[in-house]
Amino acid sequence: MQKNIFVRSLAALSGIAMLATVAACGDNTASTGDNSSSSDTTKSAPISGDFQGAGATSQQAAVEAWIAGFQGTNPNAKIAYNPTGSGAGVTTFLTGATAWAGSDKALSDDDIAKSKAVCASGQAFDVPVYISPIAIVFNLKGVSDAGKHINLDATTAAKIFDGKITTWNDPAIQDQNKDLKLPSTPITVVHRSDKSGTTQNFVSYFKDQAPDAWSYDLSENWPNEVGQGAKGTSGVISTVKQADGTIGYADFSQVGDLGTAAIKVGDSYNAISAEAGSKVIEDSKLDDTAKGENRVVVKINHATEAKGAYPIVLVSYDIVCPAYKDIKQAEFAKAWLTYVTSDEGQKAAQDAAGSAPLPSSLTSQISKSIEAIKTK
């Protein structure tokens, strides 16, 4: 079982090795040759006004830390973030009601088209701000409360979440956990009830790695009637904690003292950690199908065989306009993203949520996109 303090210590190591090959493998934006990180927001005039954001619950702990840090140098900026889920956050942003959205899913072509009516010019774009593994969490008496994890391969995990494996001592689970005496306790699946980028990232692992066991189309909505739904990451965690035999999925930042699954990669079972999640991103490319100016979208390589990699991981994005109808919104969006993606902002997220910092191979592309936001 992983402890948050342990996660954070590992997260501090992850920035060194992350995504060394991404820039060479693909890019959503033209290269500038500039390897500098985002500039310091303190060099600009302080931001003031009321600003709203909404979206991914995975980012919640990080966003709270970012708000505190941003307001340290911009005390007259009043910022609120509503963790409604990725889908709801993007929908709200596309009505013009928020300055930005947080999403664990890149913008769709339809989202891009709709954003043209919201932005003063151009179309919305998405840049990575938060990288974290998705944990398979469980509550099983005698196992999770004893500090033990379980080993699962992709096919077994997919069958559990599709209701095809229904007891904890099923041979498919027991054979991968010979050092554990698993009980016959029924398995209760807990999944997101709301539209969620975390859900899409989670099931995309099954889709890629266990296609024979997971036949559903990729979606932000949970695809079957198995188990029990709960709203938001916090709802899933709370529900899993309430009963023996439960299993669910959630951003690693909110795992707490629940049990977690080690996932099979090659011949090994790799435990979850920020460092292990970062190794997948290091072994991934940028998504060249993400069309549109200023977009920086990562295509996660679930088939990685990198040593020590934990393959179920999300890259969470912030979504903004390149130009706003309200210039104060533009000034905020530019300053906010500059801070969030800076070394200072990423460390704040790492300390608060155990996330992995953005690698230097991405920050130059992200900085170029942020600079495209018009504030005059």
Coordinates of C-alpha atoms in Angstrom, one line a residue:
M1 CA 0.0 0.0 0.0
Q2 CA 1.4 3.4 -1.0
K3 CA 1.3 6.3 1.5
N4 CA 1.0 9.8 0.3
I5 CA 4.2 10.8 2.0
F6 CA 6.0 8.1 0.1
V7 CA 4.3 9.2 -3.2
R8 CA 5.5 12.7 -2.7
S9 CA 9.1 11.7 -2.1
L10 CA 9.1 9.6 -5.3
A11 CA 7.4 12.4 -7.2
A12 CA 10.3 14.7 -6.5
L13 CA 12.5 12.3 -8.4
S14 CA 10.3 12.0 -11.4
G15 CA 11.0 15.2 -13.1
I16 CA 14.6 14.1 -13.9
A17 CA 13.7 11.2 -16.1
M18 CA 10.3 12.2 -17.6
L19 CA 9.4 12.3 -21.3
A20 CA 13.0 12.5 -22.7
T21 CA 11.8 11.3 -26.1
V22 CA 8.5 13.1 -26.5
A23 CA 9.8 16.2 -28.3
A24 CA 11.6 14.0 -30.8
C25 CA 8.7 11.7 -31.4
G26 CA 5.9 14.1 -32.2
D27 CA 4.5 17.6 -31.6
N28 CA 1.1 19.3 -31.8
T29 CA 2.8 22.7 -32.2
A30 CA 5.7 24.1 -34.3
S31 CA 9.0 23.9 -32.5
T32 CA 10.6 27.1 -31.5
G33 CA 13.9 25.8 -30.3
D34 CA 13.3 27.5 -26.9
N35 CA 13.8 25.2 -24.0
S36 CA 13.1 27.7 -21.3
S37 CA 10.3 27.1 -18.8
S38 CA 7.3 29.4 -18.4
S39 CA 8.1 32.9 -17.2
D40 CA 7.6 34.1 -13.6
T41 CA 4.2 35.7 -13.1
T42 CA 5.7 38.2 -10.7
K43 CA 7.3 40.0 -13.7
S44 CA 3.8 41.1 -14.8
A45 CA 1.4 43.5 -13.2
P46 CA -0.7 41.8 -10.5
I47 CA -4.0 40.3 -11.6
S48 CA -7.3 41.5 -10.0
G49 CA -10.9 40.5 -10.4
D50 CA -13.1 37.4 -10.0
F51 CA -12.3 34.3 -12.1
Q52 CA -14.0 31.0 -12.3
G53 CA -12.9 27.6 -13.4
A54 CA -14.5 24.1 -13.4
G55 CA -13.7 20.6 -14.4
A56 CA -11.6 17.6 -13.6
T57 CA -11.8 16.4 -10.0
S58 CA -8.4 14.7 -10.4
Q59 CA -6.8 18.2 -10.4
Q60 CA -8.7 19.4 -7.3
A61 CA -5.9 19.1 -4.7
A62 CA -3.4 20.7 -7.1
V63 CA -5.8 23.5 -8.1
E64 CA -6.3 24.4 -4.4
A65 CA -2.5 24.7 -4.0
W66 CA -2.2 26.7 -7.3
I67 CA -4.9 29.1 -6.1
A68 CA -3.1 29.7 -2.9
G69 CA 0.3 30.2 -4.7
F70 CA -1.2 32.4 -7.4
Q71 CA -2.9 34.7 -4.9
G72 CA 0.4 35.0 -3.0
T73 CA 1.5 37.4 -5.7
N74 CA -1.9 38.4 -7.0
P75 CA -3.8 39.1 -3.7
N76 CA -6.7 40.9 -5.5
A77 CA -7.5 37.9 -7.7
K78 CA -10.5 36.0 -6.4
I79 CA -10.4 32.5 -7.9
A80 CA -12.9 29.6 -7.6
Y81 CA -12.7 26.2 -9.1
N82 CA -15.7 23.9 -9.2
P83 CA -14.6 20.2 -9.5
T84 CA -17.6 19.1 -11.5
G85 CA -15.8 16.6 -13.6
S86 CA -14.0 17.0 -17.0
G87 CA -17.1 16.7 -19.2
A88 CA -19.1 19.2 -17.2
G89 CA -16.2 21.6 -16.9
V90 CA -15.7 21.7 -20.7
T91 CA -19.4 22.1 -21.2
T92 CA -19.5 25.1 -18.8
F93 CA -16.4 26.6 -20.4
L94 CA -18.0 26.4 -23.9
T95 CA -20.9 28.5 -22.6
G96 CA -18.5 31.3 -21.7
A97 CA -19.3 31.1 -18.0
T98 CA -15.7 30.2 -16.9
A99 CA -12.2 31.5 -17.7
W100 CA -10.8 28.0 -18.0
A101 CA -11.7 24.4 -17.8
G102 CA -9.7 21.5 -16.3
S103 CA -10.1 18.2 -18.2
D104 CA -8.5 14.7 -18.2
K105 CA -9.5 14.4 -21.8
A106 CA -8.3 16.5 -24.7
L107 CA -10.8 18.6 -26.6
S108 CA -12.8 16.8 -29.3
D109 CA -13.3 18.2 -32.8
D110 CA -16.8 19.2 -31.8
D111 CA -15.5 21.1 -28.7
I112 CA -13.0 22.9 -30.9
A113 CA -15.8 24.0 -33.3
K114 CA -18.0 25.2 -30.5
S115 CA -15.2 27.2 -28.9
K116 CA -15.1 29.6 -31.8
A117 CA -18.3 31.1 -30.6
V118 CA -16.9 31.6 -27.1
C119 CA -13.4 32.9 -27.9
A120 CA -13.0 36.4 -29.2
S121 CA -10.9 35.0 -32.0
G122 CA -9.4 31.6 -32.9
Q123 CA -10.4 28.5 -31.1
A124 CA -9.8 27.0 -27.6
F125 CA -6.7 25.0 -27.0
D126 CA -5.5 22.5 -24.3
V127 CA -2.1 22.2 -22.6
P128 CA -0.9 19.7 -20.0
V129 CA -0.8 20.9 -16.4
Y130 CA -1.0 17.8 -14.3
I131 CA 0.4 14.3 -14.7
S132 CA -0.7 11.5 -12.3
P133 CA -1.3 7.7 -12.3
I134 CA -4.9 6.4 -11.9
A135 CA -5.1 4.0 -9.0
I136 CA -7.2 0.8 -8.9
V137 CA -8.3 1.2 -5.3
F138 CA -9.9 -1.5 -3.1
N139 CA -11.1 -2.2 0.4
L140 CA -10.8 -5.8 1.4
K141 CA -10.6 -7.0 5.0
G142 CA -7.3 -8.7 5.8
V143 CA -5.6 -7.4 2.7
S144 CA -5.9 -3.6 2.2
D145 CA -6.2 -3.0 6.0
A146 CA -3.0 -5.1 6.4
G147 CA -1.0 -2.8 4.1
K148 CA -1.0 -5.2 1.1
H149 CA -1.6 -4.6 -2.5
I150 CA -2.9 -7.0 -5.1
N151 CA -1.4 -7.9 -8.5
L152 CA -3.6 -7.6 -11.6
D153 CA -3.1 -8.0 -15.3
A154 CA -5.1 -6.0 -17.8
T155 CA -7.5 -8.8 -18.7
T156 CA -8.3 -9.7 -15.1
A157 CA -8.9 -6.0 -14.2
A158 CA -11.1 -5.5 -17.2
K159 CA -13.2 -8.6 -16.3
I160 CA -13.6 -7.4 -12.7
F161 CA -14.9 -4.0 -13.9
D162 CA -17.2 -5.7 -16.4
G163 CA -18.7 -8.0 -13.8
K164 CA -17.3 -11.2 -15.3
I165 CA -15.2 -11.8 -12.1
T166 CA -17.4 -11.4 -9.1
T167 CA -15.5 -12.8 -6.0
W168 CA -12.1 -11.9 -4.6
N169 CA -10.9 -15.5 -4.5
D170 CA -11.6 -16.1 -8.2
P171 CA -8.7 -18.2 -9.6
A172 CA -7.8 -15.4 -12.1
I173 CA -7.0 -13.1 -9.1
Q174 CA -5.7 -15.8 -6.7
D175 CA -3.2 -17.2 -9.3
Q176 CA -1.6 -13.7 -9.5
N177 CA -1.5 -13.3 -5.8
K178 CA -0.1 -16.6 -4.4
D179 CA 1.3 -15.0 -1.3
L180 CA -2.2 -13.8 -0.3
K181 CA -5.1 -15.8 1.1
L182 CA -8.0 -14.1 -0.6
P183 CA -11.6 -14.4 0.8
S184 CA -14.7 -15.4 -1.1
T185 CA -16.1 -11.9 -0.4
P186 CA -18.2 -10.6 -3.3
I187 CA -16.6 -7.8 -5.4
T188 CA -18.5 -4.6 -5.6
V189 CA -17.4 -2.3 -8.4
V190 CA -17.5 1.4 -7.8
H191 CA -17.3 3.7 -10.8
R192 CA -17.9 7.3 -11.7
S193 CA -21.5 8.3 -12.2
D194 CA -20.7 11.6 -13.9
K195 CA -19.1 12.3 -17.2
S196 CA -15.4 12.0 -16.5
G197 CA -12.1 12.2 -18.3
T198 CA -10.6 10.0 -15.5
T199 CA -13.1 7.3 -16.6
Q200 CA -12.1 7.6 -20.3
N201 CA -8.4 7.4 -19.4
F202 CA -9.0 4.4 -17.2
V203 CA -11.0 2.4 -19.6
S204 CA -8.7 3.3 -22.5
Y205 CA -6.1 1.1 -20.8
F206 CA -8.5 -1.8 -21.0
K207 CA -9.4 -0.9 -24.6
D208 CA -5.7 -1.0 -25.6
Q209 CA -4.4 -3.8 -23.5
A210 CA -7.4 -6.2 -23.1
P211 CA -9.6 -5.7 -26.1
D212 CA -11.0 -9.2 -25.9
A213 CA -12.2 -8.6 -22.4
W214 CA -13.4 -5.0 -22.9
S215 CA -15.6 -4.4 -26.0
Y216 CA -17.1 -1.0 -25.1
D217 CA -16.6 2.1 -27.1
L218 CA -14.4 4.7 -25.5
S219 CA -16.4 7.3 -23.6
E220 CA -16.3 9.7 -20.6
N221 CA -19.4 7.9 -19.4
W222 CA -19.2 4.5 -17.6
P223 CA -20.3 2.0 -20.2
N224 CA -22.0 -0.8 -18.3
E225 CA -24.5 -1.4 -15.5
V226 CA -22.0 -3.2 -13.2
G227 CA -21.6 -2.0 -9.6
Q228 CA -22.4 1.3 -8.1
G229 CA -21.9 4.9 -9.4
A230 CA -20.5 7.8 -7.4
K231 CA -20.0 11.4 -8.3
G232 CA -16.5 12.7 -8.7
T233 CA -13.2 11.3 -7.5
S234 CA -14.0 12.0 -3.9
G235 CA -17.3 10.2 -4.3
V236 CA -15.6 7.1 -5.6
I237 CA -13.1 7.1 -2.7
S238 CA -15.8 7.6 -0.1
T239 CA -17.9 4.8 -1.5
V240 CA -15.0 2.4 -1.7
K241 CA -14.2 3.1 2.0
Q242 CA -17.7 2.4 3.2
A243 CA -17.9 -1.4 2.5
D244 CA -15.7 -4.5 2.5
G245 CA -15.1 -6.0 -0.9
T246 CA -15.3 -2.8 -3.0
I247 CA -13.0 -1.8 -5.9
G248 CA -12.9 1.4 -7.9
Y249 CA -10.5 3.8 -9.7
A250 CA -9.3 7.3 -8.8
D251 CA -6.6 9.8 -9.2
F252 CA -3.6 8.7 -7.1
S253 CA -3.7 12.0 -5.1
Q254 CA -6.8 10.9 -3.3
V255 CA -6.0 7.2 -2.5
G256 CA -5.3 7.8 1.2
D257 CA -5.1 4.5 3.1
L258 CA -7.0 2.3 0.6
G259 CA -5.3 -0.7 -1.0
T260 CA -4.0 -0.3 -4.6
A261 CA -3.3 -2.7 -7.4
A262 CA 0.1 -3.4 -8.9
I263 CA -0.3 -3.8 -12.7
K264 CA 1.4 -6.3 -14.9
V265 CA 3.9 -4.9 -17.4
G266 CA 5.9 -7.5 -19.3
D267 CA 6.8 -10.2 -16.7
S268 CA 6.6 -7.8 -13.7
Y269 CA 3.9 -6.3 -11.5
N270 CA 4.6 -2.7 -11.0
A271 CA 3.2 -0.7 -8.0
I272 CA 1.7 2.7 -8.5
S273 CA 3.7 5.8 -7.9
A274 CA 4.2 9.2 -9.5
E275 CA 7.7 8.0 -10.7
A276 CA 6.2 4.8 -12.2
G277 CA 3.5 6.8 -14.0
S278 CA 6.0 9.2 -15.4
K279 CA 7.9 6.4 -17.0
V280 CA 4.9 5.8 -19.3
I281 CA 4.7 9.4 -20.3
E282 CA 8.5 9.2 -21.0
D283 CA 7.7 6.3 -23.3
S284 CA 4.8 8.1 -25.1
K285 CA 4.5 10.4 -28.1
L286 CA 2.5 13.6 -28.7
D287 CA -0.8 13.0 -30.5
D288 CA -0.5 14.2 -34.1
T289 CA -4.2 13.7 -34.6
A290 CA -5.0 16.6 -32.2
K291 CA -5.5 19.3 -34.8
G292 CA -5.6 23.0 -34.0
E293 CA -3.2 25.8 -33.2
N294 CA -1.4 25.8 -29.8
R295 CA -2.6 22.4 -28.7
V296 CA -0.2 20.1 -26.8
V297 CA -1.8 16.7 -26.4
V298 CA 0.0 13.5 -25.2
K299 CA -0.9 10.0 -26.7
I300 CA -0.4 7.7 -23.7
N301 CA 1.5 4.4 -24.6
H302 CA -0.4 1.8 -22.5
A303 CA 1.6 -0.9 -24.2
T304 CA 4.8 0.3 -22.6
E305 CA 7.3 -2.2 -21.4
A306 CA 9.5 0.3 -19.7
K307 CA 11.1 -1.1 -16.5
G308 CA 9.1 0.0 -13.4
A309 CA 6.3 1.7 -15.4
Y310 CA 2.8 1.9 -14.1
P311 CA 0.7 2.0 -17.3
I312 CA -2.7 3.5 -16.1
V313 CA -2.0 7.2 -16.1
L314 CA -3.7 10.4 -17.0
V315 CA -2.5 13.7 -18.4
S316 CA -4.8 16.5 -17.3
Y317 CA -5.2 19.6 -19.3
D318 CA -6.2 23.2 -18.8
I319 CA -8.4 24.6 -21.6
V320 CA -8.3 28.3 -22.5
C321 CA -9.0 30.7 -25.4
P322 CA -6.2 32.4 -27.4
A323 CA -8.3 35.6 -27.1
Y324 CA -11.2 36.5 -24.7
K325 CA -14.0 39.0 -25.1
D326 CA -13.1 40.3 -21.7
I327 CA -9.4 41.4 -21.6
K328 CA -9.2 40.8 -17.8
Q329 CA -10.1 37.1 -18.5
A330 CA -7.3 37.0 -21.0
E331 CA -4.8 38.5 -18.6
F332 CA -5.8 36.1 -15.9
A333 CA -5.7 33.0 -18.2
K334 CA -2.2 33.9 -19.4
A335 CA -0.9 34.6 -15.9
W336 CA -2.6 31.5 -14.4
L337 CA -1.2 29.1 -17.0
T338 CA 2.2 30.7 -16.7
Y339 CA 2.2 30.1 -12.9
V340 CA 0.6 26.6 -13.0
T341 CA 3.2 25.3 -15.5
S342 CA 6.2 27.0 -13.9
D343 CA 8.6 25.1 -11.7
E344 CA 7.0 26.8 -8.7
G345 CA 3.5 25.8 -9.7
Q346 CA 4.5 22.3 -10.5
K347 CA 6.2 21.9 -7.1
A348 CA 3.1 23.2 -5.4
A349 CA 1.0 20.4 -7.2
Q350 CA 3.7 17.8 -6.3
D351 CA 3.6 18.8 -2.7
A352 CA -0.2 18.8 -2.5
A353 CA -1.1 15.9 -4.7
G354 CA 2.0 13.8 -5.3
S355 CA 1.8 14.4 -9.0
A356 CA 4.8 14.3 -11.4
P357 CA 6.1 17.6 -12.6
L358 CA 5.9 18.5 -16.3
P359 CA 9.1 17.5 -18.1
S360 CA 11.3 20.2 -19.7
S361 CA 10.7 18.6 -23.1
L362 CA 7.1 19.7 -22.9
T363 CA 7.4 23.1 -21.1
S364 CA 8.9 24.9 -24.1
Q365 CA 5.9 23.9 -26.2
I366 CA 3.5 24.8 -23.5
S367 CA 5.2 28.2 -23.0
K368 CA 4.8 28.9 -26.7
S369 CA 1.1 28.2 -26.5
I370 CA 0.6 30.4 -23.4
E371 CA 2.4 33.3 -25.2
A372 CA -0.2 33.1 -27.9
I373 CA -2.9 34.3 -25.5
K374 CA -3.7 37.9 -26.5
T375 CA -3.8 40.4 -23.7
K376 CA -3.9 43.7 -25.7

